[in-house]
Structures are given as C-alpha cells and as structure tokens.
C-alpha positions as CSV (number, residue, x, y, z in Angstrom):
1,X,0.0,0.0,0.0
2,X,1.6,3.3,-1.2
3,X,-0.2,6.5,-0.2
4,X,0.8,10.1,0.3
5,X,-1.0,12.4,2.7
6,X,-2.8,14.2,-0.1
7,X,-4.2,10.9,-1.4
8,X,-5.4,10.0,2.1
9,X,-7.2,13.4,2.6
10,X,-8.7,13.0,-0.9
11,X,-10.6,9.9,0.3
12,X,-11.9,12.1,3.1
13,X,-13.0,14.9,0.8
14,X,-14.9,12.5,-1.4
15,X,-16.7,11.0,1.6
16,X,-20.4,11.7,2.3
17,X,-19.5,12.4,5.9
18,X,-16.7,14.9,4.9
19,X,-18.7,18.0,6.0
20,X,-19.9,16.6,9.3
21,X,-18.4,18.1,12.3
22,X,-15.2,16.1,13.2
23,X,-16.0,16.5,17.0
24,X,-19.3,14.8,16.5
25,X,-17.8,12.0,14.5
26,X,-15.1,11.5,17.0
27,X,-17.3,11.6,20.0
28,X,-19.9,9.2,18.3
29,X,-17.2,6.7,17.4
30,X,-15.7,6.8,20.9
31,X,-19.1,6.2,22.4
32,X,-19.8,3.3,20.1
33,X,-16.3,1.8,20.7
34,X,-16.8,2.1,24.5
35,X,-20.1,0.3,24.3
36,X,-18.7,-2.4,22.1
37,X,-15.9,-3.0,24.6
38,X,-18.6,-3.8,27.2
39,X,-20.5,-6.3,25.0
40,X,-20.3,-10.0,25.5
41,X,-23.6,-11.1,23.9
42,X,-22.9,-12.5,20.4
43,X,-26.1,-11.1,19.0
44,X,-25.2,-7.6,20.2
45,X,-21.7,-7.9,18.8
46,X,-22.9,-9.2,15.5
47,X,-25.3,-6.2,15.2
48,X,-22.5,-3.8,16.2
49,X,-20.3,-5.2,13.4
50,X,-23.1,-5.0,10.9
51,X,-23.8,-1.4,11.9
52,X,-20.1,-0.5,11.6
53,X,-19.9,-2.1,8.1
54,X,-23.1,-0.2,7.0
55,X,-21.7,3.1,8.2
56,X,-18.4,2.6,6.4
57,X,-20.3,1.7,3.2
58,X,-22.5,4.8,3.5
59,X,-19.5,7.0,4.0
60,X,-18.6,6.6,0.3
61,X,-14.9,5.8,1.1
62,X,-13.7,3.1,-1.3
63,X,-14.0,-0.3,0.4
64,X,-10.6,-1.2,-1.1
65,X,-9.0,1.5,0.9
66,X,-10.8,0.4,4.0
67,X,-9.8,-3.2,3.4
68,X,-6.2,-2.2,2.9
69,X,-6.1,-0.3,6.2
70,X,-8.0,-3.0,8.0
71,X,-5.4,-5.6,6.9
72,X,-2.9,-3.7,9.1
73,X,-4.9,-4.6,12.1
74,X,-5.9,-8.1,10.9
75,X,-2.9,-9.9,12.3
76,X,-3.8,-8.6,15.8
77,X,-7.4,-9.7,15.3
78,X,-6.2,-13.1,14.2
79,X,-3.8,-13.5,17.1
80,X,-6.6,-12.5,19.6
81,X,-9.0,-14.9,17.9
82,X,-6.6,-17.9,18.1
83,X,-5.6,-17.1,21.7
84,X,-9.2,-16.9,22.8
85,X,-10.1,-20.0,20.8
86,X,-7.4,-22.1,22.5
87,X,-8.1,-20.8,26.0
88,X,-11.8,-19.9,26.2
89,X,-13.6,-21.6,23.4
90,X,-15.2,-20.6,20.1
91,X,-17.9,-18.3,21.5
92,X,-15.4,-16.1,23.3
93,X,-13.1,-16.1,20.3
94,X,-15.9,-15.0,18.0
95,X,-16.9,-12.3,20.5
96,X,-13.3,-11.0,20.6
97,X,-13.0,-11.0,16.8
98,X,-16.3,-9.1,16.3
99,X,-15.5,-6.7,19.1
100,X,-12.1,-5.7,17.7
101,X,-13.4,-5.6,14.1
102,X,-16.3,-3.4,14.9
103,X,-14.1,-1.0,16.9
104,X,-11.5,-0.8,14.1
105,X,-14.1,-0.1,11.5
106,X,-15.7,2.6,13.6
107,X,-12.3,4.2,14.0
108,X,-11.6,3.9,10.3
109,X,-15.0,5.6,9.6
110,X,-13.7,8.7,11.4
111,X,-10.2,8.7,10.0
112,X,-11.2,8.0,6.4
113,X,-14.0,10.6,6.3
114,X,-12.2,13.4,8.1
115,X,-9.1,15.4,6.9
116,X,-6.2,14.8,9.1
117,X,-6.1,18.4,10.4
118,X,-9.8,18.2,11.1
119,X,-9.2,15.2,13.4
120,X,-6.4,17.1,15.2
121,X,-8.6,20.1,15.6
122,X,-11.3,17.9,17.2
123,X,-8.7,16.4,19.5
124,X,-7.7,19.8,20.6
125,X,-11.3,20.8,21.3
126,X,-11.6,17.8,23.6
127,X,-8.6,19.2,25.5
128,X,-6.0,16.7,24.3
129,X,-2.6,18.4,25.1
130,X,-1.0,20.3,22.2
131,X,2.2,18.3,22.7
132,X,0.4,15.0,21.9
133,X,-1.4,16.5,18.9
134,X,1.8,17.8,17.5
135,X,3.6,14.5,18.1
136,X,0.8,12.8,16.1
137,X,1.1,15.4,13.4
138,X,4.9,15.2,12.9
139,X,4.8,11.4,13.2
140,X,2.2,11.3,10.5
141,X,4.1,13.6,8.2
142,X,7.4,11.9,8.9
143,X,6.0,8.5,7.9
144,X,5.2,9.8,4.4
145,X,8.6,11.6,4.3
146,X,10.4,8.4,5.0
147,X,8.5,6.4,2.4
148,X,9.1,9.2,-0.1
149,X,12.9,9.2,0.5
150,X,12.9,5.4,0.4
151,X,11.2,5.5,-3.0
152,X,13.7,8.0,-4.3
153,X,16.6,5.9,-3.1
154,X,15.1,2.7,-4.7
155,X,14.7,4.6,-8.0
156,X,18.3,5.8,-7.8
157,X,19.6,2.3,-7.2
158,X,17.7,0.9,-10.2
159,X,18.9,3.7,-12.5
160,X,22.4,2.6,-11.6
161,X,21.7,-1.0,-12.5
162,X,21.5,-2.4,-9.0
163,X,20.2,-5.9,-8.7
164,X,19.4,-7.4,-5.3
165,X,21.3,-10.4,-4.0
166,X,19.7,-13.8,-3.4
167,X,19.3,-13.0,0.3
168,X,20.3,-10.6,3.0
169,X,23.4,-12.7,3.6
170,X,24.7,-11.7,0.2
171,X,27.6,-9.3,1.0
172,X,26.9,-6.8,-1.8
173,X,23.2,-6.7,-1.2
174,X,23.6,-6.3,2.5
175,X,26.1,-3.5,2.0
176,X,23.8,-1.6,-0.4
177,X,20.7,-2.1,1.8
178,X,22.6,-0.9,4.9
179,X,23.8,2.2,3.0
180,X,20.3,2.9,1.7
181,X,18.8,2.7,5.2
182,X,21.4,5.1,6.6
183,X,21.0,7.6,3.8
184,X,17.2,7.5,4.1
185,X,17.3,8.5,7.7
186,X,20.0,11.2,7.0
187,X,18.1,12.7,4.1
188,X,14.8,12.4,5.9
189,X,16.2,14.2,9.0
190,X,17.5,17.0,6.8
191,X,14.1,17.4,5.0
192,X,12.3,17.3,8.4
193,X,14.5,20.1,9.7
194,X,13.8,22.2,6.6
195,X,10.1,21.6,7.0
196,X,10.1,22.6,10.6
197,X,12.1,25.7,9.9
198,X,9.5,26.6,7.1
199,X,6.7,26.1,9.7
200,X,8.4,28.5,12.1
201,X,8.9,31.1,9.4
202,X,5.2,31.0,8.7
203,X,4.2,31.6,12.3
204,X,3.8,28.1,13.6
205,X,3.3,28.1,17.4
206,X,2.3,24.5,18.0
207,X,-1.5,25.2,18.0
208,X,-3.6,23.4,15.4
209,X,-5.6,25.8,13.2
210,X,-7.9,25.2,10.3
211,X,-9.5,27.6,7.8
212,X,-13.1,26.8,8.6
213,X,-14.6,27.1,12.1
214,X,-16.2,24.0,13.7
215,X,-19.9,24.3,13.8
216,X,-22.5,21.7,14.8
217,X,-25.5,21.5,12.5
218,X,-28.7,19.5,12.2
219,X,-27.0,16.7,10.3
220,X,-24.4,16.4,13.0
221,X,-27.1,16.1,15.6
222,X,-28.8,13.4,13.5
223,X,-25.6,11.4,13.2
224,X,-25.0,11.6,16.9
225,X,-28.6,10.5,17.5
226,X,-28.1,7.5,15.3
227,X,-25.0,6.4,17.2
228,X,-26.6,7.0,20.6
229,X,-29.7,5.0,19.6
230,X,-27.6,2.1,18.3
231,X,-25.5,2.2,21.4
232,X,-28.6,2.1,23.7
233,X,-30.0,-0.8,21.7
234,X,-26.8,-2.8,21.9
235,X,-26.5,-2.2,25.6
236,X,-30.2,-3.2,26.1
237,X,-29.5,-6.4,24.2
238,X,-26.5,-7.1,26.4
239,X,-28.6,-6.6,29.6
240,X,-31.3,-8.9,28.3
241,X,-34.0,-6.4,27.4
242,X,-34.4,-8.2,24.0
243,X,-34.2,-11.9,23.7
244,X,-32.7,-12.3,20.3
245,X,-30.4,-15.2,19.3
246,X,-28.2,-15.8,16.3
C-alpha cells in the first residue's frame, strides 16, 4: 500500500461524511467503541459489526482503501482470535474478533471521512494536550517523508543497474541495503529540519488551526442521534431487554 498524505485526505474529501463536524464524528465513534468493549452477547456484537460495516459503506470511502487499512490490524485480530479459541472456546473467540473488528471499522470511519487536520482540531477541542497532537502530526508527516525518501533511493539504485542479491546474507546486497537505510534517515532528517524551519517562518506556534470554524448543525445532531440510539439498543440487548439469538 503506497499512499501520500494528499491521497489520504482526498478519500476524506470524497466521503459523504466529509462536511460533518469532526468533533461529533469522533465523540460518536468513541461512544460506540466504548459500548462495544462492554458487550459479551454474540447477537449484540454481530449487530454492532453489521452497523459499523453499513456506516463505512454509507461514508462513500472506497472499500478497497478500508480493506487495505483494516489488513494492518488483521494480524492482531487473528492473534486475539486464536488465543481466545485455545483458552476460552469458540464463542469467546468470535466475540473478541467481532468486538475488535467493529471498533477498528468505527475508528476507520472517522479517520477515512475526516481530513487529518480536522481530526487534530477535534482532539484539541476535547482538550488533548498540544504536545500530543503535535507529536501525532509530525509522526504522520514523517512516515510519508520516510517512504518518499525510500522510493527516491530505490529509484536511484535501479537507475544505476543495482540488482538485489539472493538473500540478506549476500555481501553486496547487505552493504547496499545498509547504505540505503542510513541515507534514508540522514536525508529524511534533513528534510524534516527544513520543513520545521519553514513552519516556524510561517508563524507556527504549536497550535492546530484550520481555515473553517467548527460548527454543529442538524445533520451532526442526526448522526449523533443514530450512534446514541444504536449504542442504547446494543447495551439493552446485552442486559437482556431483548431476547434475540443468532
């Protein structure tokens, strides 16, 4: 999966939930995830997973993109499933898998339908310390910077006729790869320093700012109402108010 930050934000801008207030989306997702974490009933967990899938589908974000990002979390889901299967049985294993999957999809719904700076602005509104928001910001940017430098170095190697060895134990290949890794970090650090200096020259103070002000409208209230209603229903099923079985 090769993405730059502009491409990631483009998915958000094409989403049907793009213009929704990021604070409402974030709070709704956190409420939903918190409720899912308390669920043990398989019916409630199944409905939570179906709801998360439906919301992701309604967002308009390409399912291929969602699937690619979800695959990053899948090894952890699989590990948790196997661990629970061996220690607590199939029902607890299924419950764990659905719980984690529903939570991941709810989080992806927010991330994939909200520009990165919008998410940071929402975090600041919820009083998340600026140092944490800035750490997330620079980590996010630095990941793309590293991948860009690695791509440049790979292209430079190929243009000079480099061919990889049969394994990492090959002396020539090992030397070249080691050199590449070192140069990637050196050049990335240099670019990161220039980027930070450019931010300072443009008045960067560490506070997250966006062009548009955050405003809660009728559609935001409707979205929050949907999440609250689903959360109440799931908790009611968990407490036995509804006797549904799979």
